Amino acid sequence: MRRVSIFGATGSIGQNTIDLIRRAPDDYDVVALTGATNIEQLARDAINLRADVAVTSDENRLPALRDALAGSGVQAAAGEAALIEAAARPADWVMSAIVGAAGLAPGMEALKQGTTLALANKESLVTAGPLLMAEAKRHGCTILPVDSEHSAVFQGLIGEDIKTVERIIITASGGAFRDTPIEDLANVTVEQASCHPNWNMGQRITIDSASMFNKAMELIETKEFFGVSPDQIETIVHPESMIHALVGFYDGALMAHVGPPDMRHAIGFALHYPDRRKLPVERLDLAKIGQFNFRAPDTARYPALDIAARVMAEGGLTGAVFNAAKEQALDEFIGGRCGFIDMAQAVNRVVDVMLTREGLQNATITLDSVHDADAMARALTVEHIAKTKG
Ligand code: NAD
Ligand code: MG
């Protein structure tokens, strides 16, 4: 039996992970499940999967969690310290699927106990890639990417020498507004931005797909995870979302990973690695699909891509600042305090301002320095948006 824990169990990735585990319940011994606000779901899954502990990040919801778990034998816990304590519990495989910078600390803690870390939380690599990768190395841990694009690249590199890789091409659907006239983007609503043409995901990553902040994050994630240089990383808009990424080798070969837009493939690959097992995903009928399309990304439509290039060039804590400004700008957009295109404008401005402060690029990346840079960037983002919109 493999001991598994799922951080962010109530979210889209978490629920897809649980779906796979439920299909072979005798193979897994569930240690910890975590969530935030959806206590009913968290408790139901923890009871069904006989988890040792269920944790909500929200301390105010501990009484509700305790009530929901009463008599089940599942422990209830709450708060940031409880998340870390859950991550320290020995497990063979840990899914990191909390959304946002809050996912970094539990993932770092899990690495200390030598686990295999299935990493959906791309924010960990964007904010603190070198720290996370070094910690994994130190403890002899394997990190397996669970972003579909990065799982695709990982699979394309099996048996290959990374030194023979010329380029990595990350595909992008183009998101909700890929065909919306640019002049209309200023007035799009949160509801419109929350509809993805191909993937069914959490709201935050869906809006980030419309702005391509998600793709910007993924370019940085590619650099940090695979250790390639920024000029080896490309993006292409591929509206069908069936080619997840391509790896180009120096003999001119391009290896593409093709599959349906279903995260259970990347999750299942990470769950069973290094084996492959049958997964309940659709088998593509290529004749029926007929064609795959590609177009160059328009950086006027997607300014986030240029910001990502800058973040990669500067390094250090620039990623932590970028991510925090992006998360805060998204909160402002969802809260109706700024428009869709104001997000990129604010993030760009905050990255600018913070880069002029001494040492951001060369700062040592620690959990504390990331935390401080994050807090400062969020405050500046709120201030900037209040000033420009007020
Ligand atoms: P989601 O919003 O559906 O779920 C997020 C989970 O995190 C929930 O369990 C929630 O309770 C928990 N959470 C939220 N705030 C928290 C906090 N402050 N502290 C602790 N827990 C908190 O998100 P998702 O779409 O499942 O995405 C999760 C992660 O996976 C993100 O980093 C996302 O970028 C990445 N990812 C998601 C997909 C996808 O298909 N959904 C694909 C690739 C990568
Ligand atoms: Mg992705």
CSV table of C-alpha atoms and ligand atoms in Angstrom, one decimal:
chain,number,residue,atom,x,y,z
A,1,MET,CA,0.0,0.0,0.0
A,2,ARG,CA,1.3,3.4,-0.9
A,3,ARG,CA,0.9,6.2,1.6
A,4,VAL,CA,-0.5,9.3,-0.1
A,5,SER,CA,-1.4,12.8,0.9
A,6,ILE,CA,-3.3,15.4,-1.1
A,7,PHE,CA,-2.8,19.1,-0.4
A,8,GLY,CA,-5.7,21.0,-2.0
A,9,ALA,CA,-7.9,17.9,-2.1
A,10,THR,CA,-11.1,19.8,-2.5
A,11,GLY,CA,-10.0,21.7,-5.7
A,12,SER,CA,-10.1,20.7,-9.3
A,13,ILE,CA,-6.7,18.8,-9.3
A,14,GLY,CA,-7.4,17.4,-5.8
A,15,GLN,CA,-10.8,16.0,-6.9
A,16,ASN,CA,-9.3,14.5,-10.1
A,17,THR,CA,-6.6,12.9,-7.9
A,18,ILE,CA,-9.2,11.4,-5.6
A,19,ASP,CA,-11.1,10.1,-8.6
A,20,LEU,CA,-8.0,8.0,-9.6
A,21,ILE,CA,-7.3,6.8,-6.1
A,22,ARG,CA,-10.9,5.8,-5.6
A,23,ARG,CA,-10.7,3.4,-8.6
A,24,ALA,CA,-8.0,1.3,-6.7
A,25,PRO,CA,-8.7,2.0,-3.0
A,26,ASP,CA,-6.8,-1.1,-1.9
A,27,ASP,CA,-3.6,0.3,-3.4
A,28,TYR,CA,-3.5,3.4,-1.2
A,29,ASP,CA,-3.3,4.4,2.4
A,30,VAL,CA,-4.4,8.0,2.6
A,31,VAL,CA,-2.5,10.0,5.2
A,32,ALA,CA,-3.7,13.6,4.9
A,33,LEU,CA,-6.3,15.5,2.9
A,34,THR,CA,-6.4,19.3,3.0
A,35,GLY,CA,-8.8,22.0,1.9
A,36,ALA,CA,-9.9,25.5,2.8
A,37,THR,CA,-13.6,26.5,2.7
A,38,ASN,CA,-15.4,23.4,1.4
A,39,ILE,CA,-15.6,21.5,4.7
A,40,GLU,CA,-18.4,19.2,3.6
A,41,GLN,CA,-16.4,17.9,0.6
A,42,LEU,CA,-13.2,17.6,2.7
A,43,ALA,CA,-14.9,15.6,5.4
A,44,ARG,CA,-16.7,13.4,3.0
A,45,ASP,CA,-13.6,12.5,1.1
A,46,ALA,CA,-11.5,12.0,4.3
A,47,ILE,CA,-14.1,9.6,5.7
A,48,ASN,CA,-14.6,7.7,2.4
A,49,LEU,CA,-10.8,7.4,1.9
A,50,ARG,CA,-10.2,6.7,5.6
A,51,ALA,CA,-7.6,9.4,5.9
A,52,ASP,CA,-5.6,9.8,9.1
A,53,VAL,CA,-6.2,13.6,9.2
A,54,ALA,CA,-8.2,16.3,7.4
A,55,VAL,CA,-6.9,19.8,7.6
A,56,THR,CA,-8.5,23.1,6.6
A,57,SER,CA,-6.3,26.1,6.2
A,58,ASP,CA,-9.1,28.3,7.7
A,59,GLU,CA,-8.9,28.1,11.5
A,60,ASN,CA,-12.5,29.5,11.8
A,61,ARG,CA,-13.8,26.4,10.2
A,62,LEU,CA,-12.2,23.9,12.6
A,63,PRO,CA,-15.4,23.5,14.6
A,64,ALA,CA,-17.3,22.7,11.5
A,65,LEU,CA,-14.7,20.2,10.4
A,66,ARG,CA,-14.7,18.6,13.8
A,67,ASP,CA,-18.5,18.2,13.7
A,68,ALA,CA,-18.4,16.8,10.2
A,69,LEU,CA,-15.8,14.2,11.2
A,70,ALA,CA,-17.3,13.3,14.6
A,71,GLY,CA,-17.2,9.5,15.2
A,72,SER,CA,-15.3,8.8,12.0
A,73,GLY,CA,-11.9,8.3,13.5
A,74,VAL,CA,-10.4,10.9,11.1
A,75,GLN,CA,-8.5,13.7,13.0
A,76,ALA,CA,-9.4,17.3,12.3
A,77,ALA,CA,-6.9,20.1,12.3
A,78,ALA,CA,-6.7,23.7,11.0
A,79,GLY,CA,-4.4,26.5,10.2
A,80,GLU,CA,-1.0,27.0,8.6
A,81,ALA,CA,0.9,25.1,11.2
A,82,ALA,CA,-1.5,22.2,10.9
A,83,LEU,CA,-0.8,22.1,7.1
A,84,ILE,CA,2.9,21.9,7.8
A,85,GLU,CA,2.4,19.2,10.4
A,86,ALA,CA,0.3,17.2,7.9
A,87,ALA,CA,3.1,17.6,5.3
A,88,ALA,CA,5.6,16.3,7.7
A,89,ARG,CA,3.7,13.0,8.1
A,90,PRO,CA,5.5,10.3,6.3
A,91,ALA,CA,4.0,9.6,2.9
A,92,ASP,CA,5.3,7.9,-0.3
A,93,TRP,CA,3.6,10.3,-2.6
A,94,VAL,CA,2.3,13.8,-2.0
A,95,MET,CA,0.1,15.8,-4.3
A,96,SER,CA,0.8,19.5,-4.1
A,97,ALA,CA,-2.4,21.1,-5.5
A,98,ILE,CA,-3.1,24.1,-3.3
A,99,VAL,CA,-3.7,27.1,-5.4
A,100,GLY,CA,-1.3,30.1,-5.0
A,101,ALA,CA,1.8,30.9,-3.0
A,102,ALA,CA,0.3,29.1,0.0
A,103,GLY,CA,1.3,25.8,-1.6
A,104,LEU,CA,5.0,26.4,-1.3
A,105,ALA,CA,5.6,25.8,2.4
A,106,PRO,CA,3.7,22.5,2.7
A,107,GLY,CA,5.5,21.2,-0.5
A,108,MET,CA,8.9,22.2,1.0
A,109,GLU,CA,8.0,20.4,4.2
A,110,ALA,CA,6.9,17.3,2.4
A,111,LEU,CA,10.3,17.1,0.7
A,112,LYS,CA,12.0,16.9,4.1
A,113,GLN,CA,10.5,13.5,4.7
A,114,GLY,CA,11.8,12.2,1.4
A,115,THR,CA,8.5,11.8,-0.5
A,116,THR,CA,7.8,11.9,-4.2
A,117,LEU,CA,6.2,15.3,-4.8
A,118,ALA,CA,3.6,15.5,-7.6
A,119,LEU,CA,3.7,19.2,-8.3
A,120,ALA,CA,0.5,20.9,-9.6
A,121,ASN,CA,1.3,24.0,-7.6
A,122,LYS,CA,3.3,25.9,-10.2
A,123,GLU,CA,3.5,28.9,-7.9
A,124,SER,CA,6.2,26.9,-5.9
A,125,LEU,CA,8.5,26.9,-9.0
A,126,VAL,CA,7.7,30.5,-10.0
A,127,THR,CA,8.3,31.9,-6.5
A,128,ALA,CA,11.1,29.7,-5.3
A,129,GLY,CA,12.2,27.3,-8.0
A,130,PRO,CA,15.9,27.1,-7.1
A,131,LEU,CA,15.0,26.6,-3.4
A,132,LEU,CA,12.5,23.8,-4.1
A,133,MET,CA,14.7,22.0,-6.6
A,134,ALA,CA,17.7,22.2,-4.2
A,135,GLU,CA,15.6,20.9,-1.3
A,136,ALA,CA,14.4,17.9,-3.4
A,137,LYS,CA,18.0,17.1,-4.3
A,138,ARG,CA,19.2,17.4,-0.7
A,139,HIS,CA,16.6,14.8,0.4
A,140,GLY,CA,16.8,12.6,-2.7
A,141,CYS,CA,13.2,13.3,-3.6
A,142,THR,CA,11.7,13.1,-7.1
A,143,ILE,CA,9.5,16.0,-8.2
A,144,LEU,CA,7.0,15.0,-10.9
A,145,PRO,CA,5.3,17.9,-12.8
A,146,VAL,CA,1.5,17.7,-12.9
A,147,ASP,CA,1.0,20.7,-15.2
A,148,SER,CA,-0.2,19.1,-18.4
A,149,GLU,CA,2.5,20.9,-20.5
A,150,HIS,CA,5.3,20.0,-18.1
A,151,SER,CA,4.2,16.4,-17.7
A,152,ALA,CA,4.3,16.3,-21.5
A,153,VAL,CA,7.8,17.6,-21.7
A,154,PHE,CA,8.9,15.3,-18.9
A,155,GLN,CA,7.5,12.3,-20.8
A,156,GLY,CA,9.2,13.6,-24.0
A,157,LEU,CA,12.5,13.6,-22.2
A,158,ILE,CA,12.4,10.0,-20.9
A,159,GLY,CA,15.5,8.2,-22.2
A,160,GLU,CA,16.8,11.4,-23.7
A,161,ASP,CA,19.8,13.6,-22.7
A,162,ILE,CA,18.7,17.1,-21.8
A,163,LYS,CA,21.9,18.4,-23.4
A,164,THR,CA,20.5,17.3,-26.8
A,165,VAL,CA,17.4,19.5,-26.3
A,166,GLU,CA,17.3,22.6,-28.5
A,167,ARG,CA,14.0,24.0,-27.5
A,168,ILE,CA,10.8,23.3,-25.5
A,169,ILE,CA,7.5,24.5,-27.0
A,170,ILE,CA,4.7,25.0,-24.5
A,171,THR,CA,1.3,25.1,-26.2
A,172,ALA,CA,-1.5,27.5,-25.1
A,173,SER,CA,-5.2,27.3,-25.8
A,174,GLY,CA,-5.4,31.1,-26.0
A,175,GLY,CA,-8.1,31.1,-23.2
A,176,ALA,CA,-11.5,32.6,-23.1
A,177,PHE,CA,-10.7,35.7,-25.2
A,178,ARG,CA,-8.4,34.4,-27.9
A,179,ASP,CA,-10.9,35.6,-30.6
A,180,THR,CA,-12.3,38.7,-28.8
A,181,PRO,CA,-11.3,42.0,-30.5
A,182,ILE,CA,-8.5,43.5,-28.4
A,183,GLU,CA,-10.4,46.8,-27.9
A,184,ASP,CA,-13.2,44.8,-26.1
A,185,LEU,CA,-10.8,43.3,-23.5
A,186,ALA,CA,-11.1,46.3,-21.3
A,187,ASN,CA,-14.8,45.6,-20.6
A,188,VAL,CA,-14.9,41.8,-20.3
A,189,THR,CA,-16.5,40.4,-17.1
A,190,VAL,CA,-15.2,38.0,-14.5
A,191,GLU,CA,-17.9,35.5,-15.6
A,192,GLN,CA,-16.7,35.7,-19.2
A,193,ALA,CA,-13.1,35.2,-18.1
A,194,SER,CA,-14.0,32.2,-16.0
A,195,CYS,CA,-15.0,30.1,-19.0
A,196,HIS,CA,-12.2,28.0,-20.5
A,197,PRO,CA,-12.8,26.8,-24.1
A,198,ASN,CA,-11.2,23.4,-23.5
A,199,TRP,CA,-10.3,22.7,-19.9
A,200,ASN,CA,-12.4,22.4,-16.7
A,201,MET,CA,-10.2,23.9,-14.0
A,202,GLY,CA,-10.4,26.1,-10.8
A,203,GLN,CA,-11.6,29.7,-11.3
A,204,ARG,CA,-8.2,31.3,-10.7
A,205,ILE,CA,-6.2,29.3,-13.3
A,206,THR,CA,-9.1,29.7,-15.7
A,207,ILE,CA,-8.9,33.5,-15.6
A,208,ASP,CA,-5.1,33.2,-15.7
A,209,SER,CA,-5.5,31.3,-18.9
A,210,ALA,CA,-7.6,34.1,-20.4
A,211,SER,CA,-4.9,36.6,-19.6
A,212,MET,CA,-2.1,34.1,-20.3
A,213,PHE,CA,-0.7,34.8,-16.9
A,214,ASN,CA,-1.0,31.0,-16.6
A,215,LYS,CA,1.2,30.5,-19.6
A,216,ALA,CA,3.6,33.1,-18.3
A,217,MET,CA,3.9,31.1,-15.1
A,218,GLU,CA,4.4,27.9,-17.1
A,219,LEU,CA,7.3,29.4,-19.0
A,220,ILE,CA,9.0,30.2,-15.8
A,221,GLU,CA,8.1,26.8,-14.5
A,222,THR,CA,9.8,25.2,-17.5
A,223,LYS,CA,13.0,27.1,-16.9
A,224,GLU,CA,13.1,26.2,-13.2
A,225,PHE,CA,12.1,22.6,-13.6
A,226,PHE,CA,14.1,21.5,-16.6
A,227,GLY,CA,17.0,23.9,-16.1
A,228,VAL,CA,16.9,25.2,-19.7
A,229,SER,CA,17.6,28.8,-20.7
A,230,PRO,CA,14.8,31.2,-21.4
A,231,ASP,CA,15.7,31.5,-25.1
A,232,GLN,CA,15.1,27.8,-25.5
A,233,ILE,CA,11.5,28.1,-24.4
A,234,GLU,CA,8.7,29.0,-26.8
A,235,THR,CA,5.0,29.4,-26.7
A,236,ILE,CA,2.5,28.6,-29.5
A,237,VAL,CA,-1.2,29.1,-29.5
A,238,HIS,CA,-2.9,25.7,-30.3
A,239,PRO,CA,-6.7,26.2,-29.9
A,240,GLU,CA,-7.5,22.4,-29.6
A,241,SER,CA,-5.4,21.9,-26.4
A,242,MET,CA,-4.5,18.4,-27.5
A,243,ILE,CA,-0.8,18.8,-28.1
A,244,HIS,CA,0.4,19.7,-24.6
A,245,ALA,CA,4.0,20.4,-25.4
A,246,LEU,CA,6.8,19.6,-27.9
A,247,VAL,CA,10.4,18.9,-27.3
A,248,GLY,CA,12.8,19.9,-30.1
A,249,PHE,CA,16.1,18.0,-30.3
A,250,TYR,CA,19.3,19.2,-32.0
A,251,ASP,CA,18.9,16.8,-34.8
A,252,GLY,CA,15.7,18.6,-35.8
A,253,ALA,CA,13.2,16.1,-34.4
A,254,LEU,CA,10.2,17.5,-32.6
A,255,MET,CA,8.5,15.1,-30.2
A,256,ALA,CA,4.9,16.1,-29.4
A,257,HIS,CA,2.8,14.8,-26.6
A,258,VAL,CA,-0.8,14.4,-27.7
A,259,GLY,CA,-3.8,13.6,-25.6
A,260,PRO,CA,-7.3,14.8,-24.5
A,261,PRO,CA,-7.5,17.9,-22.3
A,262,ASP,CA,-8.1,15.8,-19.1
A,263,MET,CA,-5.8,16.4,-16.1
A,264,ARG,CA,-6.2,12.8,-15.0
A,265,HIS,CA,-3.6,11.9,-17.6
A,266,ALA,CA,-0.8,14.1,-16.0
A,267,ILE,CA,-2.0,13.2,-12.5
A,268,GLY,CA,-2.2,9.5,-13.3
A,269,PHE,CA,1.2,9.6,-14.9
A,270,ALA,CA,2.7,11.1,-11.8
A,271,LEU,CA,0.8,8.7,-9.5
A,272,HIS,CA,2.1,5.6,-11.3
A,273,TYR,CA,5.5,6.8,-12.4
A,274,PRO,CA,7.8,5.1,-13.4
A,275,ASP,CA,5.2,2.6,-14.5
A,276,ARG,CA,2.3,3.4,-16.9
A,277,ARG,CA,-1.1,2.2,-16.0
A,278,LYS,CA,-4.5,2.3,-17.8
A,279,LEU,CA,-6.2,5.6,-17.2
A,280,PRO,CA,-9.8,6.5,-17.7
A,281,VAL,CA,-9.2,9.3,-20.2
A,282,GLU,CA,-10.8,9.6,-23.7
A,283,ARG,CA,-8.8,8.0,-26.5
A,284,LEU,CA,-8.5,10.5,-29.3
A,285,ASP,CA,-10.0,9.8,-32.7
A,286,LEU,CA,-7.6,11.7,-34.9
A,287,ALA,CA,-9.6,11.2,-38.1
A,288,LYS,CA,-12.6,12.8,-36.4
A,289,ILE,CA,-10.6,15.7,-35.1
A,290,GLY,CA,-9.3,16.3,-38.6
A,291,GLN,CA,-6.7,19.0,-37.9
A,292,PHE,CA,-4.6,20.7,-35.4
A,293,ASN,CA,-4.1,24.5,-35.6
A,294,PHE,CA,-1.3,26.7,-34.5
A,295,ARG,CA,-0.7,30.5,-34.4
A,296,ALA,CA,1.9,32.7,-32.9
A,297,PRO,CA,1.0,34.3,-29.6
A,298,ASP,CA,0.1,38.0,-29.9
A,299,THR,CA,2.0,39.8,-27.2
A,300,ALA,CA,-0.3,42.9,-27.5
A,301,ARG,CA,-3.2,40.6,-26.5
A,302,TYR,CA,-1.1,38.8,-23.9
A,303,PRO,CA,1.3,41.2,-22.3
A,304,ALA,CA,1.9,38.6,-19.5
A,305,LEU,CA,4.3,36.8,-21.9
A,306,ASP,CA,6.7,39.7,-22.0
A,307,ILE,CA,6.6,40.1,-18.2
A,308,ALA,CA,7.5,36.4,-17.9
A,309,ALA,CA,10.6,37.0,-20.2
A,310,ARG,CA,11.6,39.7,-17.9
A,311,VAL,CA,11.1,37.7,-14.7
A,312,MET,CA,13.2,34.9,-16.2
A,313,ALA,CA,16.0,37.3,-17.2
A,314,GLU,CA,16.2,39.0,-13.8
A,315,GLY,CA,15.8,35.9,-11.5
A,316,GLY,CA,16.2,35.9,-7.8
A,317,LEU,CA,13.0,37.1,-6.0
A,318,THR,CA,11.5,38.6,-9.2
A,319,GLY,CA,9.4,35.4,-9.6
A,320,ALA,CA,8.0,35.8,-6.1
A,321,VAL,CA,7.1,39.4,-6.7
A,322,PHE,CA,5.6,38.6,-10.1
A,323,ASN,CA,3.4,35.8,-8.7
A,324,ALA,CA,2.2,37.8,-5.7
A,325,ALA,CA,1.4,40.8,-7.8
A,326,LYS,CA,-0.5,38.5,-10.2
A,327,GLU,CA,-2.4,36.8,-7.4
A,328,GLN,CA,-3.4,40.2,-5.9
A,329,ALA,CA,-4.3,41.7,-9.3
A,330,LEU,CA,-6.5,38.7,-9.8
A,331,ASP,CA,-8.2,39.2,-6.5
A,332,GLU,CA,-8.8,42.9,-7.5
A,333,PHE,CA,-10.3,41.8,-10.8
A,334,ILE,CA,-12.5,39.1,-9.2
A,335,GLY,CA,-13.6,41.7,-6.5
A,336,GLY,CA,-14.6,44.2,-9.2
A,337,ARG,CA,-11.9,46.7,-8.3
A,338,CYS,CA,-10.1,46.7,-11.6
A,339,GLY,CA,-10.7,45.6,-15.2
A,340,PHE,CA,-9.2,42.7,-17.0
A,341,ILE,CA,-6.4,44.5,-18.8
A,342,ASP,CA,-5.5,46.4,-15.7
A,343,MET,CA,-4.1,43.2,-14.2
A,344,ALA,CA,-1.1,43.0,-16.5
A,345,GLN,CA,-0.6,46.8,-16.3
A,346,ALA,CA,-0.5,46.5,-12.5
A,347,VAL,CA,1.8,43.5,-12.4
A,348,ASN,CA,4.2,45.1,-14.8
A,349,ARG,CA,4.3,48.2,-12.7
A,350,VAL,CA,4.9,46.4,-9.5
A,351,VAL,CA,7.7,44.2,-11.0
A,352,ASP,CA,9.2,47.5,-12.3
A,353,VAL,CA,9.1,49.3,-9.0
A,354,MET,CA,10.4,46.3,-7.0
A,355,LEU,CA,13.3,45.7,-9.4
A,356,THR,CA,14.6,49.2,-8.8
A,357,ARG,CA,14.9,48.2,-5.1
A,358,GLU,CA,18.4,46.9,-4.4
A,359,GLY,CA,19.1,43.3,-4.4
A,360,LEU,CA,15.9,41.7,-5.6
A,361,GLN,CA,17.7,39.9,-8.4
A,362,ASN,CA,20.5,38.6,-6.3
A,363,ALA,CA,18.6,38.0,-3.1
A,364,THR,CA,18.9,34.6,-1.5
A,365,ILE,CA,15.6,32.7,-1.9
A,366,THR,CA,14.3,31.3,1.4
A,367,LEU,CA,10.8,30.8,2.6
A,368,ASP,CA,11.2,34.0,4.6
A,369,SER,CA,12.5,36.2,1.8
A,370,VAL,CA,9.8,34.9,-0.5
A,371,HIS,CA,7.2,35.6,2.1
A,372,ASP,CA,8.5,39.2,2.6
A,373,ALA,CA,8.7,39.9,-1.1
A,374,ASP,CA,5.2,38.4,-1.6
A,375,ALA,CA,3.7,40.7,1.1
A,376,MET,CA,5.4,43.8,-0.3
A,377,ALA,CA,4.3,43.0,-3.9
A,378,ARG,CA,0.7,42.4,-2.8
A,379,ALA,CA,0.6,45.7,-0.9
A,380,LEU,CA,2.0,47.6,-3.8
A,381,THR,CA,-0.5,46.0,-6.2
A,382,VAL,CA,-3.4,47.1,-4.1
A,383,GLU,CA,-2.0,50.6,-3.8
A,384,HIS,CA,-1.3,50.8,-7.5
A,385,ILE,CA,-4.8,49.7,-8.5
A,386,ALA,CA,-6.5,51.9,-5.9
A,387,LYS,CA,-4.5,54.9,-7.3
A,388,THR,CA,-5.1,54.3,-10.9
A,389,LYS,CA,-8.8,53.3,-10.6
A,390,GLY,CA,-9.7,55.6,-7.7
B,1,NAD,P1,-8.8,25.1,-7.1
B,1,NAD,O1,-9.1,26.5,-6.8
B,1,NAD,O2,-9.8,24.2,-7.8
B,1,NAD,O3,-8.4,24.3,-5.8
B,1,NAD,C1,-7.5,24.9,-4.9
B,1,NAD,C2,-7.3,24.1,-3.6
B,1,NAD,O4,-6.4,24.8,-2.8
B,1,NAD,C3,-8.6,23.8,-2.9
B,1,NAD,O5,-8.5,22.5,-2.2
B,1,NAD,C4,-8.6,24.9,-1.8
B,1,NAD,O6,-9.3,24.5,-0.7
B,1,NAD,C5,-7.1,25.0,-1.5
B,1,NAD,N1,-6.7,26.4,-1.0
B,1,NAD,C6,-7.1,27.6,-1.6
B,1,NAD,N2,-6.5,28.6,-0.9
B,1,NAD,C7,-5.7,28.0,0.1
B,1,NAD,C8,-4.9,28.5,1.1
B,1,NAD,N3,-4.7,29.8,1.3
B,1,NAD,N4,-4.2,27.6,1.9
B,1,NAD,C9,-4.4,26.3,1.8
B,1,NAD,N5,-5.2,25.8,0.8
B,1,NAD,C10,-5.9,26.6,0.0
B,1,NAD,O7,-7.5,25.0,-8.0
B,1,NAD,P2,-7.0,24.0,-9.0
B,1,NAD,O8,-7.5,24.4,-10.4
B,1,NAD,O9,-7.2,22.6,-8.6
B,1,NAD,O10,-5.4,24.3,-9.1
B,1,NAD,C11,-4.5,23.9,-8.0
B,1,NAD,C12,-3.1,24.1,-8.5
B,1,NAD,O11,-2.8,23.3,-9.6
B,1,NAD,C13,-2.8,25.6,-8.9
B,1,NAD,O12,-1.5,25.9,-8.6
B,1,NAD,C14,-2.9,25.5,-10.4
B,1,NAD,O13,-2.2,26.5,-11.1
B,1,NAD,C15,-2.4,24.1,-10.7
B,1,NAD,N6,-2.9,23.5,-11.9
B,1,NAD,C16,-4.2,23.3,-12.1
B,1,NAD,C17,-4.7,22.7,-13.2
B,1,NAD,C18,-6.2,22.3,-13.4
B,1,NAD,O14,-6.5,21.7,-14.4
B,1,NAD,N7,-7.1,22.7,-12.5
B,1,NAD,C19,-3.8,22.4,-14.3
B,1,NAD,C20,-2.5,22.6,-14.1
B,1,NAD,C21,-2.0,23.2,-12.9
B,2,MG,MG,-0.9,23.9,-17.8
